[in-house]
Amino acid sequence: MGTDTNQHAARPAPGTGSAAPARRPATEMPGRPCSIAAALQVVGERWALLAIREINLGNRRFGQLARNTGAPRDVLTARLRALEAAGVLTRRAYQEHPPRFEYRLTDAGRDLVPVLNALRIWGDHWLVEEPPMVVEHDCGHPLHVVARCAHCGEDLDPHDPSRYRLRSQAPGWTPAGPTG
């Protein structure tokens, strides 16, 4: 959870590549200014993340998304519209009569894939008896989500807080809470 000072360098310039979600000050969030809270406002609902999972797996049509997520159709429609408005996915017509669309992840949506993998790994470890899906590298071994220092390349052990620090950049806040 360290701070990477170049974390936004790969972001597409306005008007190029896929649309990026709108940015706003973290201080507009209720409670602690926090990027996690901002992210959860966009993708922190079950059907949103499951739709992103399915689109990442190549299931891009509404019927596939409804079937594979189990989401009620009206709820799924609302989530897909919200994700499109947030810049996480785009909608493309694949049929004119009647109009039919498929959904594709934007760069911002593709950047959520490691988050999905981390949730899958956590769920495999703590919640299910047998993992229902395994994600493997081309070499045939399972993939793992690893936090790594962008500068020195050292892997972070999340159980060893002596090797990283949290530094609040929000005025009036420390990791323990508000200063005032």
CSV table of C-alpha atoms in Angstrom, one decimal:
chain,number,residue,atom,x,y,z
A,1,MET,CA,0.0,0.0,0.0
A,2,GLY,CA,3.0,2.3,-0.5
A,3,THR,CA,2.7,5.4,-2.7
A,4,ASP,CA,4.0,5.2,-6.2
A,5,THR,CA,4.7,8.8,-7.3
A,6,ASN,CA,4.3,7.8,-11.0
A,7,GLN,CA,1.1,5.9,-10.6
A,8,HIS,CA,-0.9,7.9,-13.1
A,9,ALA,CA,1.8,8.0,-15.9
A,10,ALA,CA,0.2,5.3,-18.0
A,11,ARG,CA,-3.2,7.0,-18.0
A,12,PRO,CA,-4.3,7.9,-21.6
A,13,ALA,CA,-4.3,11.5,-22.5
A,14,PRO,CA,-7.8,13.1,-22.8
A,15,GLY,CA,-9.2,12.3,-26.2
A,16,THR,CA,-6.9,9.3,-26.8
A,17,GLY,CA,-7.4,5.6,-26.2
A,18,SER,CA,-10.4,4.6,-24.2
A,19,ALA,CA,-12.4,6.9,-22.0
A,20,ALA,CA,-11.0,7.3,-18.5
A,21,PRO,CA,-13.2,7.6,-15.4
A,22,ALA,CA,-13.7,11.2,-14.1
A,23,ARG,CA,-11.3,12.2,-11.4
A,24,ARG,CA,-12.2,14.3,-8.4
A,25,PRO,CA,-10.6,15.2,-5.1
A,26,ALA,CA,-10.6,12.4,-2.5
A,27,THR,CA,-11.7,15.0,0.0
A,28,GLU,CA,-15.2,14.9,-1.6
A,29,MET,CA,-15.7,11.4,-0.1
A,30,PRO,CA,-17.5,11.1,3.3
A,31,GLY,CA,-15.2,10.1,6.1
A,32,ARG,CA,-11.5,9.5,5.4
A,33,PRO,CA,-10.3,10.8,2.0
A,34,CYS,CA,-9.6,7.4,0.4
A,35,SER,CA,-9.1,6.0,-3.1
A,36,ILE,CA,-10.6,2.7,-1.9
A,37,ALA,CA,-13.9,4.5,-1.0
A,38,ALA,CA,-13.8,6.3,-4.4
A,39,ALA,CA,-13.3,3.0,-6.2
A,40,LEU,CA,-16.1,1.3,-4.3
A,41,GLN,CA,-18.5,4.0,-5.4
A,42,VAL,CA,-18.0,2.8,-8.9
A,43,VAL,CA,-17.4,-0.9,-8.6
A,44,GLY,CA,-18.3,-1.8,-5.0
A,45,GLU,CA,-21.5,-3.6,-5.8
A,46,ARG,CA,-21.7,-7.3,-6.4
A,47,TRP,CA,-23.3,-7.2,-9.9
A,48,ALA,CA,-20.8,-4.6,-11.1
A,49,LEU,CA,-17.8,-6.7,-10.3
A,50,LEU,CA,-19.4,-9.9,-11.6
A,51,ALA,CA,-20.2,-8.1,-14.9
A,52,ILE,CA,-16.6,-6.9,-15.2
A,53,ARG,CA,-15.5,-10.5,-14.5
A,54,GLU,CA,-17.7,-11.9,-17.3
A,55,ILE,CA,-16.6,-9.2,-19.8
A,56,ASN,CA,-13.0,-10.0,-19.0
A,57,LEU,CA,-13.7,-13.7,-19.6
A,58,GLY,CA,-15.0,-12.8,-23.1
A,59,ASN,CA,-18.8,-12.8,-22.3
A,60,ARG,CA,-19.7,-9.5,-23.8
A,61,ARG,CA,-23.4,-9.8,-24.6
A,62,PHE,CA,-26.2,-8.9,-22.2
A,63,GLY,CA,-27.8,-12.4,-22.2
A,64,GLN,CA,-24.4,-14.0,-21.4
A,65,LEU,CA,-23.9,-11.4,-18.6
A,66,ALA,CA,-27.3,-12.0,-17.1
A,67,ARG,CA,-27.0,-15.8,-17.3
A,68,ASN,CA,-23.4,-16.0,-15.9
A,69,THR,CA,-23.8,-13.4,-13.1
A,70,GLY,CA,-27.3,-14.4,-12.0
A,71,ALA,CA,-28.2,-10.7,-11.8
A,72,PRO,CA,-31.8,-9.6,-12.2
A,73,ARG,CA,-32.0,-8.0,-15.7
A,74,ASP,CA,-33.1,-4.6,-14.5
A,75,VAL,CA,-30.3,-4.5,-11.9
A,76,LEU,CA,-27.7,-5.6,-14.5
A,77,THR,CA,-28.9,-3.0,-17.0
A,78,ALA,CA,-28.5,-0.3,-14.3
A,79,ARG,CA,-25.0,-1.5,-13.4
A,80,LEU,CA,-23.8,-1.7,-17.0
A,81,ARG,CA,-25.1,1.9,-17.6
A,82,ALA,CA,-23.3,3.1,-14.5
A,83,LEU,CA,-20.1,1.3,-15.4
A,84,GLU,CA,-20.3,2.8,-18.9
A,85,ALA,CA,-20.9,6.3,-17.5
A,86,ALA,CA,-17.9,5.8,-15.1
A,87,GLY,CA,-15.6,4.9,-18.0
A,88,VAL,CA,-15.0,1.3,-16.9
A,89,LEU,CA,-16.6,-0.2,-20.0
A,90,THR,CA,-17.9,0.8,-23.4
A,91,ARG,CA,-20.9,-0.5,-25.3
A,92,ARG,CA,-20.7,-1.3,-29.0
A,93,ALA,CA,-23.5,-2.2,-31.4
A,94,TYR,CA,-23.2,-5.6,-33.0
A,95,GLN,CA,-26.6,-5.7,-34.6
A,96,GLU,CA,-28.9,-3.0,-35.9
A,97,HIS,CA,-32.3,-4.6,-36.1
A,98,PRO,CA,-33.2,-5.0,-33.4
A,99,PRO,CA,-30.4,-3.0,-31.8
A,100,ARG,CA,-28.1,-5.2,-29.8
A,101,PHE,CA,-24.9,-4.3,-28.0
A,102,GLU,CA,-21.8,-5.9,-26.5
A,103,TYR,CA,-19.7,-4.6,-23.7
A,104,ARG,CA,-15.9,-4.2,-23.6
A,105,LEU,CA,-13.6,-3.1,-20.8
A,106,THR,CA,-11.8,0.2,-21.2
A,107,ASP,CA,-8.2,0.6,-19.9
A,108,ALA,CA,-9.8,1.5,-16.5
A,109,GLY,CA,-11.8,-1.7,-16.6
A,110,ARG,CA,-8.8,-3.9,-17.6
A,111,ASP,CA,-6.9,-2.3,-14.7
A,112,LEU,CA,-9.5,-4.0,-12.4
A,113,VAL,CA,-8.4,-7.5,-13.5
A,114,PRO,CA,-5.8,-7.8,-10.7
A,115,VAL,CA,-8.4,-6.8,-8.2
A,116,LEU,CA,-10.7,-9.6,-9.5
A,117,ASN,CA,-7.8,-12.0,-9.2
A,118,ALA,CA,-7.0,-10.9,-5.7
A,119,LEU,CA,-10.7,-11.4,-4.7
A,120,ARG,CA,-10.7,-14.8,-6.4
A,121,ILE,CA,-7.6,-15.9,-4.6
A,122,TRP,CA,-9.0,-14.7,-1.2
A,123,GLY,CA,-12.3,-16.5,-1.9
A,124,ASP,CA,-10.5,-19.7,-2.9
A,125,HIS,CA,-8.5,-19.6,0.3
A,126,TRP,CA,-11.2,-18.6,2.8
A,127,LEU,CA,-14.6,-19.3,1.4
A,128,VAL,CA,-14.9,-22.3,-0.9
A,129,GLU,CA,-14.0,-25.9,-0.4
A,130,GLU,CA,-12.5,-26.3,-3.9
A,131,PRO,CA,-11.6,-23.4,-6.3
A,132,PRO,CA,-14.2,-23.4,-9.1
A,133,MET,CA,-11.7,-21.7,-11.5
A,134,VAL,CA,-7.9,-21.7,-11.7
A,135,VAL,CA,-6.0,-19.0,-13.5
A,136,GLU,CA,-2.7,-20.2,-14.9
A,137,HIS,CA,0.2,-18.7,-16.6
A,138,ASP,CA,1.4,-20.0,-20.0
A,139,CYS,CA,3.9,-22.1,-18.1
A,140,GLY,CA,1.0,-24.0,-16.4
A,141,HIS,CA,1.4,-22.7,-12.9
A,142,PRO,CA,-1.2,-20.6,-11.0
A,143,LEU,CA,-1.0,-16.9,-11.1
A,144,HIS,CA,-0.8,-14.9,-7.9
A,145,VAL,CA,-1.4,-11.3,-7.1
A,146,VAL,CA,1.8,-9.8,-5.8
A,147,ALA,CA,2.4,-6.2,-4.5
A,148,ARG,CA,5.9,-5.1,-5.7
A,149,CYS,CA,7.9,-2.0,-5.2
A,150,ALA,CA,8.0,-0.1,-8.5
A,151,HIS,CA,11.4,1.2,-7.8
A,152,CYS,CA,13.5,-1.7,-6.5
A,153,GLY,CA,11.3,-4.6,-7.6
A,154,GLU,CA,11.1,-6.2,-4.1
A,155,ASP,CA,7.9,-8.1,-3.4
A,156,LEU,CA,5.8,-6.9,-0.5
A,157,ASP,CA,4.9,-9.2,2.3
A,158,PRO,CA,1.5,-7.8,3.5
A,159,HIS,CA,2.1,-9.6,6.8
A,160,ASP,CA,5.3,-7.7,7.5
A,161,PRO,CA,4.4,-4.1,8.0
A,162,SER,CA,8.0,-3.2,9.0
A,163,ARG,CA,8.8,-3.3,5.3
A,164,TYR,CA,6.3,-0.6,4.2
A,165,ARG,CA,4.6,2.5,5.6
A,166,LEU,CA,1.4,4.3,5.1
A,167,ARG,CA,1.7,8.1,4.6
A,168,SER,CA,-1.4,10.2,4.5
A,169,GLN,CA,-1.4,12.9,1.8
A,170,ALA,CA,-4.8,14.2,2.7
A,171,PRO,CA,-4.7,17.4,4.7
A,172,GLY,CA,-5.8,17.0,8.3
A,173,TRP,CA,-5.5,13.2,8.2
A,174,THR,CA,-3.0,10.6,9.5
A,175,PRO,CA,-3.3,6.8,9.1
A,176,ALA,CA,-4.9,6.8,12.6
A,177,GLY,CA,-7.6,9.3,11.6
A,178,PRO,CA,-8.4,13.0,11.5
A,179,THR,CA,-5.8,15.3,13.2
A,180,GLY,CA,-8.4,17.8,14.4
